[in-house]
PDB file of C-alpha atoms in Angstrom:
ATOM      1  CA  UNK A   1      66.902  13.384 242.059  1.00  0.00           C
ATOM      2  CA  UNK A   2      65.370  14.642 245.212  1.00  0.00           C
ATOM      3  CA  UNK A   3      62.691  15.979 246.173  1.00  0.00           C
ATOM      4  CA  UNK A   4      61.056  18.697 248.743  1.00  0.00           C
ATOM      5  CA  UNK A   5      61.450  16.041 251.948  1.00  0.00           C
ATOM      6  CA  UNK A   6      59.307  17.791 255.100  1.00  0.00           C
ATOM      7  CA  UNK A   7      60.637  14.934 257.190  1.00  0.00           C
ATOM      8  CA  UNK A   8      63.795  16.225 257.176  1.00  0.00           C
ATOM      9  CA  UNK A   9      64.073  19.710 259.601  1.00  0.00           C
ATOM     10  CA  UNK A  10      66.946  22.006 260.137  1.00  0.00           C
ATOM     11  CA  UNK A  11      68.169  24.080 263.147  1.00  0.00           C
ATOM     12  CA  UNK A  12      71.184  26.558 262.201  1.00  0.00           C
ATOM     13  CA  UNK A  13      72.556  29.666 262.963  1.00  0.00           C
ATOM     14  CA  UNK A  14      76.057  30.571 264.091  1.00  0.00           C
ATOM     15  CA  UNK A  15      78.069  28.882 267.162  1.00  0.00           C
ATOM     16  CA  UNK A  16      77.448  28.621 270.304  1.00  0.00           C
ATOM     17  CA  UNK A  17      73.236  29.288 269.752  1.00  0.00           C
ATOM     18  CA  UNK A  18      71.989  26.829 271.881  1.00  0.00           C
ATOM     19  CA  UNK A  19      71.648  24.171 268.517  1.00  0.00           C
ATOM     20  CA  UNK A  20      73.371  20.753 270.055  1.00  0.00           C
ATOM     21  CA  UNK A  21      71.979  21.530 273.377  1.00  0.00           C
ATOM     22  CA  UNK A  22      67.796  21.121 271.882  1.00  0.00           C
ATOM     23  CA  UNK A  23      68.518  18.551 269.133  1.00  0.00           C
ATOM     24  CA  UNK A  24      69.673  16.629 271.981  1.00  0.00           C
ATOM     25  CA  UNK A  25      66.485  17.797 273.729  1.00  0.00           C
ATOM     26  CA  UNK A  26      64.434  16.540 270.239  1.00  0.00           C
ATOM     27  CA  UNK A  27      66.983  12.699 270.534  1.00  0.00           C
ATOM     28  CA  UNK A  28      65.411  12.722 274.650  1.00  0.00           C
ATOM     29  CA  UNK A  29      61.813  13.054 273.571  1.00  0.00           C
ATOM     30  CA  UNK A  30      62.272  10.134 270.680  1.00  0.00           C
ATOM     31  CA  UNK A  31      63.092  12.133 267.019  1.00  0.00           C
ATOM     32  CA  UNK A  32      65.709  11.128 264.739  1.00  0.00           C
ATOM     33  CA  UNK A  33      68.934  13.500 264.806  1.00  0.00           C
ATOM     34  CA  UNK A  34      71.806  13.681 262.743  1.00  0.00           C
ATOM     35  CA  UNK A  35      74.675  15.720 263.709  1.00  0.00           C
ATOM     36  CA  UNK A  36      76.580  18.558 263.071  1.00  0.00           C
ATOM     37  CA  UNK A  37      79.254  18.035 260.909  1.00  0.00           C
ATOM     38  CA  UNK A  38      81.891  20.722 261.679  1.00  0.00           C
ATOM     39  CA  UNK A  39      81.907  20.446 265.043  1.00  0.00           C
ATOM     40  CA  UNK A  40      82.630  16.261 264.388  1.00  0.00           C
ATOM     41  CA  UNK A  41      85.476  16.898 261.461  1.00  0.00           C
ATOM     42  CA  UNK A  42      87.430  19.554 263.486  1.00  0.00           C
ATOM     43  CA  UNK A  43      87.349  17.385 266.515  1.00  0.00           C
ATOM     44  CA  UNK A  44      88.737  14.470 264.030  1.00  0.00           C
ATOM     45  CA  UNK A  45      91.140  16.582 262.332  1.00  0.00           C
ATOM     46  CA  UNK A  46      92.965  17.839 265.593  1.00  0.00           C
ATOM     47  CA  UNK A  47      93.204  14.408 266.971  1.00  0.00           C
ATOM     48  CA  UNK A  48      94.633  13.372 263.852  1.00  0.00           C
ATOM     49  CA  UNK A  49      96.614  16.553 262.721  1.00  0.00           C
ATOM     50  CA  UNK A  50      95.657  16.689 259.353  1.00  0.00           C
ATOM     51  CA  UNK A  51      94.914  19.765 257.337  1.00  0.00           C
ATOM     52  CA  UNK A  52      90.840  19.602 256.728  1.00  0.00           C
ATOM     53  CA  UNK A  53      90.765  22.139 259.781  1.00  0.00           C
ATOM     54  CA  UNK A  54      89.085  26.304 259.356  1.00  0.00           C
ATOM     55  CA  UNK A  55      92.226  27.436 260.415  1.00  0.00           C
ATOM     56  CA  UNK A  56      94.177  25.588 258.196  1.00  0.00           C
ATOM     57  CA  UNK A  57      92.225  25.005 255.019  1.00  0.00           C
ATOM     58  CA  UNK A  58      89.517  26.262 254.528  1.00  0.00           C
ATOM     59  CA  UNK A  59      88.288  24.776 251.080  1.00  0.00           C
ATOM     60  CA  UNK A  60      88.856  21.271 252.315  1.00  0.00           C
ATOM     61  CA  UNK A  61      87.555  22.046 255.424  1.00  0.00           C
ATOM     62  CA  UNK A  62      84.128  23.258 253.399  1.00  0.00           C
ATOM     63  CA  UNK A  63      84.501  19.826 251.156  1.00  0.00           C
ATOM     64  CA  UNK A  64      84.106  17.929 254.142  1.00  0.00           C
ATOM     65  CA  UNK A  65      81.352  19.337 255.643  1.00  0.00           C
ATOM     66  CA  UNK A  66      79.487  18.721 252.223  1.00  0.00           C
ATOM     67  CA  UNK A  67      80.548  15.618 252.149  1.00  0.00           C
ATOM     68  CA  UNK A  68      79.322  14.969 256.002  1.00  0.00           C
ATOM     69  CA  UNK A  69      75.776  16.304 255.250  1.00  0.00           C
ATOM     70  CA  UNK A  70      75.384  14.333 251.662  1.00  0.00           C
ATOM     71  CA  UNK A  71      75.802  11.555 254.067  1.00  0.00           C
ATOM     72  CA  UNK A  72      73.744  12.431 256.942  1.00  0.00           C
ATOM     73  CA  UNK A  73      70.938  13.339 254.026  1.00  0.00           C
ATOM     74  CA  UNK A  74      71.493  10.206 252.532  1.00  0.00           C
ATOM     75  CA  UNK A  75      71.512   7.845 256.345  1.00  0.00           C
ATOM     76  CA  UNK A  76      68.332   9.607 257.281  1.00  0.00           C
ATOM     77  CA  UNK A  77      65.831   7.621 254.830  1.00  0.00           C
ATOM     78  CA  UNK A  78      66.490   4.993 257.434  1.00  0.00           C
ATOM     79  CA  UNK A  79      65.302   6.397 260.190  1.00  0.00           C
ATOM     80  CA  UNK A  80      61.339   7.164 261.012  1.00  0.00           C
ATOM     81  CA  UNK A  81      59.608  10.092 261.081  1.00  0.00           C
ATOM     82  CA  UNK A  82      60.696  13.267 261.122  1.00  0.00           C
ATOM     83  CA  UNK A  83      64.590  14.217 261.508  1.00  0.00           C
ATOM     84  CA  UNK A  84      66.307  16.947 262.989  1.00  0.00           C
ATOM     85  CA  UNK A  85      69.668  17.758 260.974  1.00  0.00           C
ATOM     86  CA  UNK A  86      72.275  19.707 263.548  1.00  0.00           C
ATOM     87  CA  UNK A  87      72.363  22.098 259.916  1.00  0.00           C
ATOM     88  CA  UNK A  88      72.570  20.507 256.416  1.00  0.00           C
ATOM     89  CA  UNK A  89      74.255  21.358 252.767  1.00  0.00           C
ATOM     90  CA  UNK A  90      72.928  25.498 252.660  1.00  0.00           C
ATOM     91  CA  UNK A  91      75.068  25.998 255.670  1.00  0.00           C
ATOM     92  CA  UNK A  92      78.592  24.608 253.642  1.00  0.00           C
ATOM     93  CA  UNK A  93      77.342  27.803 251.194  1.00  0.00           C
ATOM     94  CA  UNK A  94      76.568  30.253 253.810  1.00  0.00           C
ATOM     95  CA  UNK A  95      80.089  29.360 255.189  1.00  0.00           C
ATOM     96  CA  UNK A  96      81.957  29.434 251.741  1.00  0.00           C
ATOM     97  CA  UNK A  97      80.535  33.051 251.631  1.00  0.00           C
ATOM     98  CA  UNK A  98      81.255  33.952 254.582  1.00  0.00           C
ATOM     99  CA  UNK A  99      84.703  33.396 254.347  1.00  0.00           C
ATOM    100  CA  UNK A 100      84.886  34.437 251.431  1.00  0.00           C
ATOM    101  CA  UNK A 101      85.402  32.312 249.332  1.00  0.00           C
ATOM    102  CA  UNK A 102      83.302  30.622 245.948  1.00  0.00           C
ATOM    103  CA  UNK A 103      80.863  28.571 245.755  1.00  0.00           C
ATOM    104  CA  UNK A 104      80.942  25.710 243.566  1.00  0.00           C
ATOM    105  CA  UNK A 105      79.017  24.646 241.224  1.00  0.00           C
ATOM    106  CA  UNK A 106      78.767  21.023 242.815  1.00  0.00           C
ATOM    107  CA  UNK A 107      77.856  22.627 246.507  1.00  0.00           C
ATOM    108  CA  UNK A 108      75.139  24.894 244.687  1.00  0.00           C
ATOM    109  CA  UNK A 109      73.429  21.581 242.494  1.00  0.00           C
ATOM    110  CA  UNK A 110      73.838  19.772 246.324  1.00  0.00           C
ATOM    111  CA  UNK A 111      71.259  22.163 247.723  1.00  0.00           C
ATOM    112  CA  UNK A 112      69.328  22.064 244.647  1.00  0.00           C
ATOM    113  CA  UNK A 113      68.758  18.256 245.023  1.00  0.00           C
ATOM    114  CA  UNK A 114      68.934  17.796 248.346  1.00  0.00           C
ATOM    115  CA  UNK A 115      65.661  19.899 249.863  1.00  0.00           C
ATOM    116  CA  UNK A 116      65.151  19.439 253.045  1.00  0.00           C
ATOM    117  CA  UNK A 117      61.559  20.758 255.229  1.00  0.00           C
ATOM    118  CA  UNK A 118      60.626  24.226 253.483  1.00  0.00           C
ATOM    119  CA  UNK A 119      60.939  26.003 257.324  1.00  0.00           C
ATOM    120  CA  UNK A 120      63.957  26.206 258.380  1.00  0.00           C
ATOM    121  CA  UNK A 121      65.021  27.414 261.985  1.00  0.00           C
ATOM    122  CA  UNK A 122      67.753  29.754 263.340  1.00  0.00           C
ATOM    123  CA  UNK A 123      69.215  30.256 266.333  1.00  0.00           C
ATOM    124  CA  UNK A 124      70.377  33.689 266.226  1.00  0.00           C
ATOM    125  CA  UNK A 125      73.820  34.305 268.745  1.00  0.00           C
ATOM    126  CA  UNK A 126      73.104  34.615 272.072  1.00  0.00           C
ATOM    127  CA  UNK A 127      75.758  36.393 274.651  1.00  0.00           C
ATOM    128  CA  UNK A 128      74.826  34.399 278.070  1.00  0.00           C
ATOM    129  CA  UNK A 129      74.952  30.660 276.440  1.00  0.00           C
ATOM    130  CA  UNK A 130      78.112  31.354 273.810  1.00  0.00           C
ATOM    131  CA  UNK A 131      81.248  30.065 274.766  1.00  0.00           C
ATOM    132  CA  UNK A 132      84.745  28.952 273.145  1.00  0.00           C
ATOM    133  CA  UNK A 133      86.140  25.549 273.699  1.00  0.00           C
ATOM    134  CA  UNK A 134      89.274  23.853 271.528  1.00  0.00           C
ATOM    135  CA  UNK A 135      86.809  23.426 268.706  1.00  0.00           C
ATOM    136  CA  UNK A 136      84.987  26.900 268.612  1.00  0.00           C
ATOM    137  CA  UNK A 137      87.445  29.883 268.260  1.00  0.00           C
ATOM    138  CA  UNK A 138      85.022  32.440 266.496  1.00  0.00           C
ATOM    139  CA  UNK A 139      84.509  34.758 268.837  1.00  0.00           C
ATOM    140  CA  UNK A 140      80.520  36.410 269.479  1.00  0.00           C
ATOM    141  CA  UNK A 141      81.155  38.827 267.027  1.00  0.00           C
ATOM    142  CA  UNK A 142      82.381  36.516 264.053  1.00  0.00           C
ATOM    143  CA  UNK A 143      78.981  34.077 265.238  1.00  0.00           C
ATOM    144  CA  UNK A 144      76.512  37.349 264.326  1.00  0.00           C
ATOM    145  CA  UNK A 145      78.662  37.398 261.405  1.00  0.00           C
ATOM    146  CA  UNK A 146      78.353  33.775 261.074  1.00  0.00           C
ATOM    147  CA  UNK A 147      74.340  33.640 261.823  1.00  0.00           C
ATOM    148  CA  UNK A 148      73.993  36.581 259.104  1.00  0.00           C
ATOM    149  CA  UNK A 149      75.297  34.227 256.119  1.00  0.00           C
ATOM    150  CA  UNK A 150      74.033  31.324 256.659  1.00  0.00           C
ATOM    151  CA  UNK A 151      70.064  33.014 256.417  1.00  0.00           C
ATOM    152  CA  UNK A 152      71.434  34.681 253.376  1.00  0.00           C
ATOM    153  CA  UNK A 153      72.207  30.982 251.923  1.00  0.00           C
ATOM    154  CA  UNK A 154      69.239  29.454 253.270  1.00  0.00           C
ATOM    155  CA  UNK A 155      66.631  32.786 252.148  1.00  0.00           C
ATOM    156  CA  UNK A 156      68.506  31.942 248.601  1.00  0.00           C
ATOM    157  CA  UNK A 157      67.663  28.455 248.080  1.00  0.00           C
ATOM    158  CA  UNK A 158      64.496  29.187 248.764  1.00  0.00           C
ATOM    159  CA  UNK A 159      63.585  28.089 252.398  1.00  0.00           C
ATOM    160  CA  UNK A 160      61.550  29.854 255.376  1.00  0.00           C
ATOM    161  CA  UNK A 161      63.676  30.980 258.101  1.00  0.00           C
ATOM    162  CA  UNK A 162      61.661  30.828 261.384  1.00  0.00           C
ATOM    163  CA  UNK A 163      63.784  31.948 264.226  1.00  0.00           C
ATOM    164  CA  UNK A 164      63.886  30.364 267.675  1.00  0.00           C
ATOM    165  CA  UNK A 165      62.867  32.379 270.470  1.00  0.00           C
ATOM    166  CA  UNK A 166      65.764  32.445 273.905  1.00  0.00           C
ATOM    167  CA  UNK A 167      63.899  30.442 276.485  1.00  0.00           C
ATOM    168  CA  UNK A 168      64.181  27.235 278.717  1.00  0.00           C
ATOM    169  CA  UNK A 169      65.644  23.940 276.633  1.00  0.00           C
ATOM    170  CA  UNK A 170      61.502  23.358 277.018  1.00  0.00           C
ATOM    171  CA  UNK A 171      60.003  26.351 275.532  1.00  0.00           C
ATOM    172  CA  UNK A 172      62.693  26.208 272.652  1.00  0.00           C
ATOM    173  CA  UNK A 173      61.545  23.351 272.096  1.00  0.00           C
ATOM    174  CA  UNK A 174      57.914  23.412 272.193  1.00  0.00           C
ATOM    175  CA  UNK A 175      58.550  26.112 270.253  1.00  0.00           C
ATOM    176  CA  UNK A 176      60.335  23.841 266.938  1.00  0.00           C
ATOM    177  CA  UNK A 177      57.454  20.952 267.510  1.00  0.00           C
ATOM    178  CA  UNK A 178      54.354  23.223 267.655  1.00  0.00           C
ATOM    179  CA  UNK A 179      55.977  25.485 264.682  1.00  0.00           C
ATOM    180  CA  UNK A 180      55.822  21.755 262.939  1.00  0.00           C
ATOM    181  CA  UNK A 181      52.166  20.807 264.756  1.00  0.00           C
ATOM    182  CA  UNK A 182      53.884  17.952 265.767  1.00  0.00           C
TER     183      UNK A 182
END
């Protein structure tokens, strides 16, 4: 259904590592972006007091994240040039593994069919910028476990991981663009 789409570049990693800030910086430089599913789903379901929250129904939360990622993937086709994703389909597989839920066959199929640039940029936990909030309830230790689970999921899905070094937002943005040859 989908071949590798080298225009679609993923930034992933545990919570509080600076992904969303980097996505915003790339957008400021004129690149198309796709927002993170998890935070938006949590905000929406907190607002309506719905069940799809990771502390209420992890399986339902994962299904909504998968749906969001598939929609983001399709919407990216309408964008010109490189599109930077704040997470991607394999993040859902990593999340399910992290929380001890089985990965359903349709989620595995999605990771095979919806392909991104072969290089995935991973941002490990950064204690100095990590902060909890109303949507991010994980501890720094859990953020590290999340990063490890995502790294494993992406490696298993056949992607090469490139760690984004700590630095200013401009330095990190330059690093990503240089590694893409942009």
